[in-house]
Amino acid sequence: MTENQTPLLQVKDLVAGYGGSRVLQGVSFDVYREPLGMIGRNGMGKSTLAAVLAGMLPTESGQILMDGKEITGYAPNRVVKSGIAYVPQGRRIFPSLTVHEHLTMVGAKSSDRWNPNTVYDLFPRLAERKKNGGGELSGGEQQMLAIGRALLTNPKLLLMDEPSEGLAPAIIEHLADVFRQLVSEGLAVLLIEQNIHFALELCDRILIMVNGYIATEVTSEELSKNTELQERFLSVV
Amino acid sequence: MTSEQLFQIFLNGITLASVYFLVASGLTLIFGLMRVITMAHGTSYLLGGYFGFSVASATGNWYLAALVAAAIVGILGLIIHQVLIHKFQNDDLRVALITLGVAFIGTDLMAATYGGDAYQVPAPSNWLGTVVLPFAGSYSLQRLIIILISIIIGVALWLLISKTRYGAIVRAGVDDSQMTAATGVNTRVIFASIFLLGSALAGFAGVANGTLFTLLPGQDGTFLLYSLVVVIVGGMGSIPGAALGALLVGLVSQFGLYFAPTYATVFTFALMVIVLAVRPQGIMGKVRL
Ligand SMILES: Nc1ncnc2c1ncn2[C@@H]1O[C@H](COP(=O)(O)OP(=O)(O)O)[C@@H](O)[C@H]1O
Ligand SMILES: [Mg+2]
């Protein structure tokens, strides 16, 4: 395990929500240089957490530290500068931009690990769709583009919210390969998923979110064996 | 009527369209793209005209006057955006009321400074005179020059928005400003720059109209109204749409003025009603959710 290292991302007692309604009720966890999974039933607050981490939603209280530096309350563009890239649930592709414009607008330099050319190498499908508009892409292509767009900020931590949602099994398998490649390069990933198999396949450590807090942490091995645990927190298949 | 007269009316329509386009292109950026309902756009127009008049009269340099007018009005627009609008950008009603307040104050300040007289911005001396054109006979050179400047500005704006990285960021920011920020872009700076550009265009339009015609108190209101009509007819947020809308409004009002002067204004608004009935998003507008 990685407990003896300093964490890349530290989340401490995070409380946040929408207007009057509190969704996150004190979330605490650390992400090391690893693929970390987070699962939980619909409506438990996973996407709310992702939005807070990405700087899109204000925190009521609590702290977020990236590389030991406090980034609580940072605007999204400053969060990006600290090294977190966000692949949102539903992809949020820009309909007015072509595939190529999505990649060039981020402004990565050609000397960076991730620039439009290396993203095209990672996703050859996107190179074929270069001139297509964001609205003309299939779900899988949109997901590739959302991941590519995030990588172009050359992050230390990739924050992915349900990347496998609504995709065909073959494409999910392709994304899993890409995921492993990114992790093998040393990229840390926080993978939020409802697709428990996808998360189990890719992450060793899994957090389970229930009603706005982290109910428990398990290894993927434990969780895959323990059907009682699966039923209690996830009521899965 | 002779065909020469028809061509003259047509050219007058194009001339008017080029001024409308300059005002409306600024509005289509601010209102159409950024969704900021600015009621002070006509004020930017008239203020630009007055500044242009003052500088051109004092220095005798039209180009300098145009540049200074556009720059000052652009910077004022930027300050108003940063100080008064930015915080409430998503609150349409509040922004409309704030900018309406700015417009009232602007109207009074301009009336206090420039009074009720009509002004004309002195054109460069080598712009005077006429050019003989095929079919139309002779036509004012300075009008043709302003038409040409308008076309150049229109093409440049279109290239900027549709072909550059800056333009892609602006379009992304309009689609989903939070997600744009999540790619590392400081959207506040981008939106501020659009406000600067849109206001500067209105300021330059004031100089253009003041050179070809006259500047009068009250034009701030009428130009706000006409540029709104142009943007709505052409489709919000589209530069080619603003060009097409300006062309239609300019031609309809000039031909209307010739054939049925009493109803000229009615025709313009009838055009808007018809377009809205057939194509609510405007001729080149996209449907938005
Ligand atoms: N934009 C929003 N405004 C108000 N409430 C929201 C919003 N988004 C989500 N919620 C509420 O917050 C709770 C958590 O939602 P979410 O974070 O999307 O859950 P998850 O991603 O785990 O499915 C739900 O009760 C949901 O209804
Ligand atoms: Mg979710």
Coordinates of C-alpha atoms and ligand atoms in Angstrom, one line a residue:
Chain A
M1 CA 0.0 0.0 0.0
T2 CA 0.9 3.6 -0.3
E3 CA 0.2 4.9 3.2
N4 CA 3.7 6.0 4.0
Q5 CA 3.8 8.5 1.1
T6 CA 2.4 12.0 1.4
P7 CA -1.0 12.1 -0.3
L8 CA -1.4 14.0 -3.6
L9 CA -4.9 15.1 -2.7
Q10 CA -6.2 15.5 0.8
V11 CA -9.9 16.1 1.4
K12 CA -10.8 17.0 5.0
D13 CA -14.4 17.2 6.4
L14 CA -15.8 18.7 3.2
V15 CA -19.3 20.0 3.6
A16 CA -21.1 21.4 0.5
G17 CA -24.5 21.4 -1.3
Y18 CA -26.9 23.4 -3.3
G19 CA -28.4 26.5 -1.7
G20 CA -30.2 25.3 1.4
S21 CA -29.7 21.5 0.8
R22 CA -26.6 20.0 2.2
V23 CA -25.3 17.1 0.1
L24 CA -21.8 16.4 1.3
Q25 CA -21.8 15.9 5.1
G26 CA -18.2 15.9 6.0
V27 CA -16.2 13.9 3.4
S28 CA -12.6 13.0 4.2
F29 CA -10.2 10.9 2.2
D30 CA -6.7 11.0 0.6
V31 CA -5.6 10.2 -2.9
Y32 CA -2.1 8.9 -3.4
R33 CA -0.3 8.5 -6.7
E34 CA -2.7 5.6 -7.5
P35 CA -6.0 4.8 -9.1
L36 CA -8.6 5.3 -6.4
G37 CA -12.2 4.2 -7.0
M38 CA -15.3 5.7 -5.5
I39 CA -18.6 4.0 -5.8
G40 CA -22.0 4.6 -4.4
R41 CA -25.7 4.5 -5.3
N42 CA -27.4 7.1 -7.4
G43 CA -27.9 10.5 -5.6
M44 CA -25.4 9.8 -2.9
G45 CA -23.3 12.9 -3.7
K46 CA -20.5 11.6 -5.8
S47 CA -20.9 14.1 -8.6
T48 CA -21.4 16.9 -6.1
L49 CA -18.0 15.9 -4.6
A50 CA -16.5 16.0 -8.1
A51 CA -17.9 19.4 -8.8
V52 CA -16.6 20.8 -5.5
L53 CA -13.1 19.3 -6.2
A54 CA -13.2 20.9 -9.7
G55 CA -14.0 24.3 -8.2
M56 CA -17.5 24.5 -9.7
L57 CA -19.3 24.4 -6.4
P58 CA -18.4 26.3 -3.3
T59 CA -17.6 24.6 0.0
E60 CA -19.4 25.4 3.1
S61 CA -16.6 24.1 5.3
G62 CA -13.7 21.7 5.2
Q63 CA -10.4 21.7 3.3
I64 CA -9.0 20.5 0.0
L65 CA -5.2 20.3 -0.3
M66 CA -3.3 19.4 -3.5
D67 CA 0.3 18.5 -3.1
G68 CA 0.1 19.9 0.4
K69 CA -1.2 23.3 -0.7
E70 CA -4.6 24.4 0.2
I71 CA -6.9 24.9 -2.9
T72 CA -10.2 25.2 -1.1
G73 CA -12.5 27.7 -2.9
Y74 CA -10.3 28.0 -6.0
A75 CA -12.0 28.8 -9.2
P76 CA -11.9 26.0 -11.8
N77 CA -9.1 27.5 -13.8
R78 CA -6.9 27.7 -10.7
V79 CA -7.8 24.2 -9.7
V80 CA -6.5 23.1 -13.1
K81 CA -3.3 25.0 -12.5
S82 CA -2.8 23.0 -9.2
G83 CA -2.8 19.8 -11.3
I84 CA -6.4 18.5 -11.2
A85 CA -8.2 17.8 -14.4
Y86 CA -11.9 17.0 -14.5
V87 CA -13.8 14.6 -16.8
P88 CA -17.4 15.4 -15.8
Q89 CA -20.4 13.1 -15.7
G90 CA -22.2 13.5 -19.1
R91 CA -18.9 14.6 -20.8
R92 CA -20.0 18.2 -21.2
I93 CA -18.5 18.5 -24.7
F94 CA -18.9 21.9 -26.3
P95 CA -21.4 21.7 -29.1
S96 CA -20.0 24.7 -30.9
L97 CA -16.5 23.4 -31.2
T98 CA -15.0 20.8 -33.5
V99 CA -13.0 17.9 -32.1
H100 CA -9.8 19.6 -33.0
E101 CA -10.8 22.9 -31.5
H102 CA -11.5 21.1 -28.2
L103 CA -7.9 20.0 -28.2
T104 CA -6.3 23.2 -29.3
M105 CA -8.2 25.6 -27.1
V106 CA -6.5 24.1 -24.0
G107 CA -3.2 25.5 -25.2
A108 CA -0.8 22.6 -24.4
K109 CA 2.7 23.1 -25.7
S110 CA 4.1 20.6 -28.2
S111 CA 6.9 19.8 -25.6
D112 CA 4.3 18.8 -23.1
R113 CA 3.5 15.1 -22.4
W114 CA 0.0 15.7 -23.6
N115 CA -0.6 17.9 -26.6
P116 CA -3.1 17.4 -29.5
N117 CA -0.8 15.1 -31.4
T118 CA -0.2 12.7 -28.4
V119 CA -4.0 12.8 -27.6
Y120 CA -4.6 11.7 -31.2
D121 CA -2.1 8.9 -30.8
L122 CA -3.9 7.8 -27.7
F123 CA -7.3 8.0 -29.4
P124 CA -6.9 7.5 -33.1
R125 CA -10.7 7.6 -33.5
L126 CA -10.5 11.3 -32.5
A127 CA -8.0 12.0 -35.3
E128 CA -10.6 10.6 -37.8
R129 CA -13.2 12.9 -36.4
K130 CA -11.0 16.0 -36.2
K131 CA -13.4 18.3 -38.1
N132 CA -16.6 17.0 -36.7
G133 CA -18.6 19.1 -34.3
G134 CA -18.9 18.1 -30.6
G135 CA -22.6 17.4 -31.1
E136 CA -22.0 14.9 -33.9
L137 CA -20.0 12.5 -31.9
S138 CA -21.1 9.1 -30.4
G139 CA -21.1 8.7 -26.7
G140 CA -17.8 6.8 -26.8
E141 CA -16.1 9.5 -28.9
Q142 CA -17.4 12.2 -26.6
Q143 CA -15.9 10.3 -23.7
M144 CA -12.6 10.0 -25.5
L145 CA -12.7 13.7 -26.2
A146 CA -13.5 14.6 -22.6
I147 CA -10.6 12.6 -21.4
G148 CA -8.3 14.1 -24.1
R149 CA -9.4 17.6 -23.2
A150 CA -8.6 16.9 -19.5
L151 CA -5.2 15.3 -20.3
L152 CA -4.2 18.4 -22.3
T153 CA -4.0 20.3 -19.1
N154 CA -1.1 17.9 -18.2
P155 CA -2.5 17.0 -14.8
K156 CA -1.2 15.1 -11.9
L157 CA -4.6 13.9 -10.9
L158 CA -7.4 12.9 -13.2
L159 CA -10.9 13.3 -11.7
M160 CA -13.3 11.1 -13.7
D161 CA -17.0 11.0 -13.0
E162 CA -18.8 7.9 -14.4
P163 CA -16.7 7.6 -17.6
S164 CA -18.4 4.3 -18.5
E165 CA -21.9 5.6 -18.2
G166 CA -24.1 4.7 -21.2
L167 CA -21.2 3.2 -23.3
A168 CA -21.1 -0.1 -25.1
P169 CA -19.0 -2.9 -23.5
A170 CA -16.3 -2.8 -26.3
I171 CA -15.8 0.9 -25.8
I172 CA -15.6 0.4 -22.0
E173 CA -12.9 -2.2 -22.5
H174 CA -11.0 0.3 -24.7
L175 CA -11.3 3.0 -22.0
A176 CA -10.1 0.5 -19.4
D177 CA -6.9 -0.1 -21.5
V178 CA -6.3 3.6 -21.8
F179 CA -6.9 4.0 -18.1
R180 CA -4.3 1.3 -17.3
Q181 CA -1.8 3.0 -19.6
L182 CA -2.3 6.4 -17.9
V183 CA -1.9 4.8 -14.5
S184 CA 1.3 3.0 -15.6
E185 CA 2.7 6.4 -16.5
G186 CA 2.2 7.6 -13.0
L187 CA -1.0 9.6 -13.3
A188 CA -3.2 9.5 -10.2
V189 CA -6.9 8.9 -10.9
L190 CA -10.0 9.4 -8.8
L191 CA -12.5 7.2 -10.6
I192 CA -16.1 7.7 -9.6
E193 CA -18.3 4.9 -10.9
Q194 CA -21.7 3.2 -10.6
N195 CA -20.4 0.5 -12.8
I196 CA -18.8 -1.5 -10.0
H197 CA -17.1 -4.0 -12.3
F198 CA -15.2 -1.2 -14.1
A199 CA -14.0 0.2 -10.8
L200 CA -13.1 -3.2 -9.4
E201 CA -11.1 -4.0 -12.5
L202 CA -9.1 -0.8 -12.4
C203 CA -8.6 0.2 -8.8
D204 CA -7.2 -1.6 -5.7
R205 CA -8.6 0.8 -3.2
I206 CA -12.3 1.7 -3.3
L207 CA -14.2 4.3 -1.3
I208 CA -17.9 3.8 -0.8
M209 CA -20.0 6.9 -0.5
V210 CA -23.4 6.8 1.3
N211 CA -25.5 9.9 1.9
G212 CA -22.8 12.4 1.5
Y213 CA -20.0 10.9 3.4
I214 CA -17.4 8.1 2.9
A215 CA -19.1 5.1 4.7
T216 CA -16.1 2.7 4.3
E217 CA -13.0 1.9 2.4
V218 CA -12.4 -1.5 1.0
T219 CA -10.0 -3.2 -1.3
S220 CA -11.4 -4.3 -4.6
E221 CA -10.6 -7.9 -3.7
E222 CA -12.7 -7.7 -0.5
L223 CA -15.6 -6.0 -2.3
S224 CA -15.7 -8.4 -5.2
K225 CA -15.9 -11.4 -2.8
N226 CA -18.2 -9.9 -0.3
T227 CA -21.7 -9.9 -1.7
E228 CA -23.2 -8.8 1.6
L229 CA -21.1 -5.6 1.4
Q230 CA -22.2 -5.1 -2.2
E231 CA -25.8 -5.4 -1.3
R232 CA -25.7 -3.2 1.7
F233 CA -24.0 -0.2 0.0
L234 CA -24.8 -0.7 -3.6
S235 CA -27.7 -3.1 -4.1
V236 CA -26.0 -4.2 -7.3
V237 CA -26.8 -6.7 -9.9
Chain B
M1 CA -38.5 55.4 -61.5
T2 CA -35.3 54.7 -63.3
S3 CA -33.1 51.8 -62.7
E4 CA -30.4 54.3 -61.7
Q5 CA -32.7 55.5 -58.9
L6 CA -33.3 51.9 -57.8
F7 CA -29.5 51.3 -57.6
Q8 CA -29.1 54.5 -55.6
I9 CA -31.7 53.4 -53.1
F10 CA -30.0 50.0 -53.0
L11 CA -26.7 51.6 -52.2
N12 CA -28.3 53.8 -49.6
G13 CA -29.6 50.7 -48.0
I14 CA -26.2 49.1 -48.0
T15 CA -24.7 52.2 -46.5
L16 CA -27.2 52.2 -43.7
A17 CA -26.7 48.5 -43.3
S18 CA -23.0 49.0 -42.8
V19 CA -23.5 51.3 -39.9
Y20 CA -26.2 49.0 -38.4
F21 CA -23.8 46.1 -38.8
L22 CA -21.1 47.9 -36.9
V23 CA -23.4 48.6 -34.0
A24 CA -25.1 45.2 -34.1
S25 CA -21.9 43.2 -34.4
G26 CA -20.9 44.5 -31.0
L27 CA -24.3 43.7 -29.6
T28 CA -24.3 40.2 -31.1
L29 CA -21.1 39.5 -29.2
I30 CA -22.2 41.0 -25.9
F31 CA -25.9 40.0 -26.0
G32 CA -26.0 37.2 -28.5
L33 CA -22.8 35.4 -27.4
M34 CA -22.3 36.3 -23.8
R35 CA -26.0 36.6 -23.0
V36 CA -25.5 39.9 -21.2
I37 CA -28.5 42.1 -21.9
T38 CA -26.9 45.5 -22.3
M39 CA -29.3 48.5 -22.6
A40 CA -26.2 50.8 -22.8
H41 CA -25.1 49.7 -26.2
G42 CA -26.8 52.7 -27.9
T43 CA -25.0 54.9 -25.4
S44 CA -21.7 53.4 -26.5
Y45 CA -22.6 54.2 -30.0
L46 CA -23.5 57.9 -29.5
L47 CA -20.6 58.5 -27.1
G48 CA -18.2 57.1 -29.7
G49 CA -19.7 59.5 -32.2
Y50 CA -19.3 62.5 -30.0
F51 CA -15.7 61.6 -29.0
G52 CA -15.0 61.1 -32.7
F53 CA -16.4 64.5 -33.5
S54 CA -14.3 66.2 -30.7
V55 CA -11.1 64.5 -31.6
A56 CA -11.5 64.9 -35.4
S57 CA -12.4 68.6 -35.0
A58 CA -9.5 69.2 -32.7
T59 CA -6.8 67.3 -34.6
G60 CA -8.2 67.2 -38.2
N61 CA -7.2 63.5 -38.1
W62 CA -10.2 61.2 -38.8
Y63 CA -8.3 58.0 -38.3
L64 CA -7.0 59.1 -35.0
A65 CA -10.5 60.2 -34.0
A66 CA -12.0 56.8 -34.9
L67 CA -9.3 54.9 -33.0
V68 CA -9.5 57.1 -29.9
A69 CA -13.3 56.9 -29.9
A70 CA -13.4 53.1 -30.2
A71 CA -10.6 52.7 -27.6
I72 CA -12.2 55.0 -25.0
V73 CA -15.7 53.6 -25.4
G74 CA -14.2 50.1 -25.3
I75 CA -12.4 50.8 -22.1
L76 CA -15.5 52.4 -20.5
G77 CA -17.5 49.3 -21.5
L78 CA -14.8 47.1 -19.9
I79 CA -14.9 49.1 -16.7
I80 CA -18.7 49.0 -16.6
H81 CA -18.5 45.2 -17.1
Q82 CA -15.9 44.6 -14.4
V83 CA -17.5 47.0 -11.8
L84 CA -21.2 46.7 -12.4
I85 CA -22.1 43.7 -14.5
H86 CA -19.7 40.9 -13.9
K87 CA -21.0 39.9 -10.5
F88 CA -24.6 39.7 -11.8
Q89 CA -23.8 38.2 -15.2
N90 CA -26.4 35.4 -14.8
D91 CA -29.1 37.6 -13.4
D92 CA -30.6 39.0 -16.6
L93 CA -33.1 41.4 -15.1
R94 CA -30.6 43.0 -12.8
V95 CA -28.1 43.4 -15.6
A96 CA -30.8 45.0 -17.8
L97 CA -31.7 47.4 -15.1
I98 CA -28.1 48.3 -14.3
T99 CA -27.2 49.0 -17.9
L100 CA -30.5 50.9 -18.3
G101 CA -29.3 53.1 -15.4
V102 CA -26.0 53.5 -17.1
A103 CA -27.8 54.4 -20.3
F104 CA -29.9 57.1 -18.6
I105 CA -26.8 58.6 -16.9
G106 CA -24.9 58.5 -20.2
T107 CA -27.8 60.2 -22.0
D108 CA -27.8 63.1 -19.5
L109 CA -24.1 63.5 -19.4
M110 CA -23.9 63.6 -23.2
A111 CA -26.8 66.1 -23.3
A112 CA -25.0 68.3 -20.7
T113 CA -21.8 68.2 -22.6
Y114 CA -22.9 68.3 -26.3
G115 CA -26.3 69.9 -25.9
G116 CA -29.1 69.3 -28.5
D117 CA -27.2 70.3 -31.6
A118 CA -26.5 68.0 -34.5
Y119 CA -22.8 67.2 -35.2
Q120 CA -21.0 65.8 -38.1
V121 CA -17.6 64.2 -37.8
P122 CA -15.3 65.8 -40.4
A123 CA -14.1 63.2 -42.9
P124 CA -10.6 63.1 -44.4
S125 CA -10.5 65.6 -47.2
N126 CA -9.6 63.0 -49.8
W127 CA -12.8 61.1 -49.0
L128 CA -14.9 63.9 -50.4
G129 CA -16.4 63.7 -53.9
T130 CA -18.1 61.0 -55.8
V131 CA -17.3 57.9 -57.7
V132 CA -19.0 56.8 -60.9
L133 CA -20.3 53.3 -60.6
P134 CA -21.8 51.0 -63.3
F135 CA -25.6 51.1 -63.2
A136 CA -25.9 53.4 -60.3
G137 CA -24.3 56.6 -61.7
S138 CA -22.2 58.6 -59.2
Y139 CA -22.1 57.8 -55.6
S140 CA -20.5 59.3 -52.5
L141 CA -16.9 58.1 -52.0
Q142 CA -17.0 58.4 -48.2
R143 CA -20.1 56.1 -48.1
L144 CA -18.3 53.6 -50.2
I145 CA -15.3 53.7 -47.9
I146 CA -17.4 53.2 -44.8
I147 CA -19.1 50.3 -46.5
L148 CA -15.7 48.8 -47.3
I149 CA -14.4 49.3 -43.7
S150 CA -17.5 47.6 -42.4
I151 CA -17.0 44.6 -44.7
I152 CA -13.4 44.4 -43.6
I153 CA -14.3 44.5 -39.9
G154 CA -17.1 42.0 -40.5
V155 CA -14.7 39.5 -42.1
A156 CA -12.0 40.0 -39.5
L157 CA -14.6 39.4 -36.7
W158 CA -15.9 36.3 -38.4
L159 CA -12.3 35.0 -38.7
L160 CA -11.6 35.9 -35.1
I161 CA -14.6 34.0 -33.7
S162 CA -14.7 31.0 -36.1
K163 CA -11.0 30.4 -36.9
T164 CA -8.8 31.3 -34.0
R165 CA -8.0 29.7 -30.7
Y166 CA -9.4 32.8 -29.0
G167 CA -12.6 32.4 -30.9
A168 CA -12.8 28.7 -29.9
I169 CA -12.4 29.7 -26.3
V170 CA -15.1 32.3 -26.6
R171 CA -17.5 29.8 -28.2
A172 CA -16.7 27.2 -25.6
G173 CA -17.3 29.8 -22.9
V174 CA -20.7 30.5 -24.2
D175 CA -21.6 26.8 -24.5
D176 CA -20.4 26.0 -20.9
S177 CA -18.5 28.6 -19.1
Q178 CA -17.6 26.4 -16.0
M179 CA -16.3 23.6 -18.2
T180 CA -14.3 26.1 -20.2
A181 CA -12.8 27.3 -16.9
A182 CA -12.1 23.7 -16.1
T183 CA -9.7 23.5 -19.0
G184 CA -7.6 26.3 -17.4
V185 CA -9.2 29.3 -19.1
N186 CA -9.8 32.4 -17.0
T187 CA -13.3 33.0 -18.4
R188 CA -13.6 36.4 -16.7
V189 CA -10.8 37.8 -18.8
I190 CA -12.3 36.3 -21.9
F191 CA -15.7 37.7 -21.2
A192 CA -14.2 41.1 -20.3
S193 CA -12.3 41.2 -23.6
I194 CA -15.6 40.5 -25.5
F195 CA -17.2 43.4 -23.7
L196 CA -14.3 45.6 -24.6
L197 CA -14.5 44.6 -28.3
G198 CA -18.3 44.9 -28.5
S199 CA -18.3 48.3 -26.9
A200 CA -15.4 49.5 -29.1
L201 CA -17.4 48.4 -32.2
A202 CA -20.4 50.5 -31.1
G203 CA -18.1 53.4 -30.5
F204 CA -16.6 53.1 -33.9
A205 CA -20.1 52.8 -35.4
G206 CA -20.9 56.2 -33.8
V207 CA -17.9 57.7 -35.7
A208 CA -19.0 56.1 -38.9
N209 CA -22.5 57.3 -38.7
G210 CA -21.5 60.7 -37.6
T211 CA -19.2 61.0 -40.6
L212 CA -21.8 59.9 -43.1
F213 CA -24.9 61.5 -41.5
T214 CA -25.3 63.4 -38.3
L215 CA -25.2 62.7 -34.5
L216 CA -28.3 63.7 -32.6
P217 CA -29.4 63.3 -29.1
G218 CA -31.9 60.4 -28.9
Q219 CA -29.9 58.3 -31.4
D220 CA -28.6 56.2 -28.4
G221 CA -32.2 54.9 -28.0
T222 CA -32.9 54.4 -31.7
F223 CA -29.6 52.7 -32.4
L224 CA -30.1 50.4 -29.4
L225 CA -33.5 49.5 -30.8
Y226 CA -32.3 49.0 -34.4
S227 CA -29.3 46.9 -33.4
L228 CA -31.6 44.7 -31.3
V229 CA -33.8 44.2 -34.3
V230 CA -30.8 43.4 -36.5
V231 CA -29.4 40.9 -34.0
I232 CA -32.8 39.2 -33.5
V233 CA -33.5 39.1 -37.3
G234 CA -30.0 37.8 -38.1
G235 CA -29.7 35.4 -35.2
M236 CA -28.1 36.0 -31.8
G237 CA -24.4 35.5 -31.5
S238 CA -23.7 35.1 -35.2
I239 CA -21.5 37.6 -37.0
P240 CA -22.7 36.6 -40.5
G241 CA -26.2 36.8 -39.0
A242 CA -25.6 40.4 -37.9
A243 CA -24.4 41.2 -41.4
L244 CA -27.5 39.6 -43.0
G245 CA -29.8 41.2 -40.5
A246 CA -28.2 44.6 -41.0
L247 CA -28.5 44.2 -44.8
L248 CA -32.2 43.3 -44.6
V249 CA -33.1 46.1 -42.1
G250 CA -31.0 48.6 -44.1
L251 CA -32.6 47.7 -47.4
V252 CA -36.1 47.4 -46.1
S253 CA -36.0 50.8 -44.4
Q254 CA -34.5 52.5 -47.5
F255 CA -36.9 51.0 -50.0
G256 CA -39.7 51.5 -47.5
L257 CA -38.8 55.2 -47.2
Y258 CA -39.0 55.6 -51.0
F259 CA -42.1 53.7 -51.7
A260 CA -44.2 54.3 -48.6
P261 CA -42.4 56.8 -46.4
T262 CA -45.2 56.9 -43.8
Y263 CA -44.8 53.2 -43.1
A264 CA -41.0 52.9 -43.4
T265 CA -40.6 52.1 -39.7
V266 CA -43.5 49.7 -39.7
F267 CA -41.8 47.7 -42.5
T268 CA -38.7 47.2 -40.4
F269 CA -40.6 45.9 -37.4
A270 CA -42.9 43.8 -39.7
L271 CA -39.6 42.2 -41.0
M272 CA -38.7 41.3 -37.4
V273 CA -42.2 39.9 -36.7
I274 CA -42.2 37.8 -39.8
V275 CA -38.7 36.4 -39.1
L276 CA -39.6 35.7 -35.5
A277 CA -42.8 33.9 -36.6
V278 CA -41.1 31.8 -39.2
R279 CA -37.7 31.3 -37.5
P280 CA -37.7 32.3 -33.9
Q281 CA -34.0 31.8 -33.5
G282 CA -33.3 34.4 -36.2
I283 CA -32.1 33.6 -39.8
M284 CA -28.6 32.4 -38.9
G285 CA -29.3 31.7 -35.2
K286 CA -28.9 28.3 -33.5
V287 CA -31.5 26.8 -31.4
R288 CA -30.4 26.9 -27.8
L289 CA -31.6 24.9 -24.9
Ligands
LIG1 N1 -27.6 21.1 -9.5 C1 -28.2 20.6 -8.4 N2 -29.1 21.4 -7.7 C2 -29.7 20.9 -6.6 N3 -29.6 19.6 -6.1 C3 -28.7 18.8 -6.8 C4 -28.0 19.3 -8.0 N4 -27.3 18.2 -8.4 C5 -27.5 17.2 -7.6 N5 -28.4 17.5 -6.6 C6 -28.8 16.7 -5.5 O1 -27.7 16.3 -4.8 C7 -27.8 15.0 -4.4 C8 -26.5 14.2 -4.9 O2 -26.5 14.2 -6.3 P1 -25.2 13.7 -7.1 O3 -24.0 14.4 -6.4 O4 -25.4 14.0 -8.5 O5 -25.2 12.2 -6.8 P2 -24.4 11.0 -7.5 O6 -23.5 11.6 -8.4 O7 -23.8 10.2 -6.4 O8 -25.5 10.2 -8.2 C9 -29.1 14.4 -5.0 O9 -30.1 14.4 -4.0 C10 -29.4 15.4 -6.1 O10 -30.8 15.5 -6.2
MG2 MG -23.2 11.3 -10.5

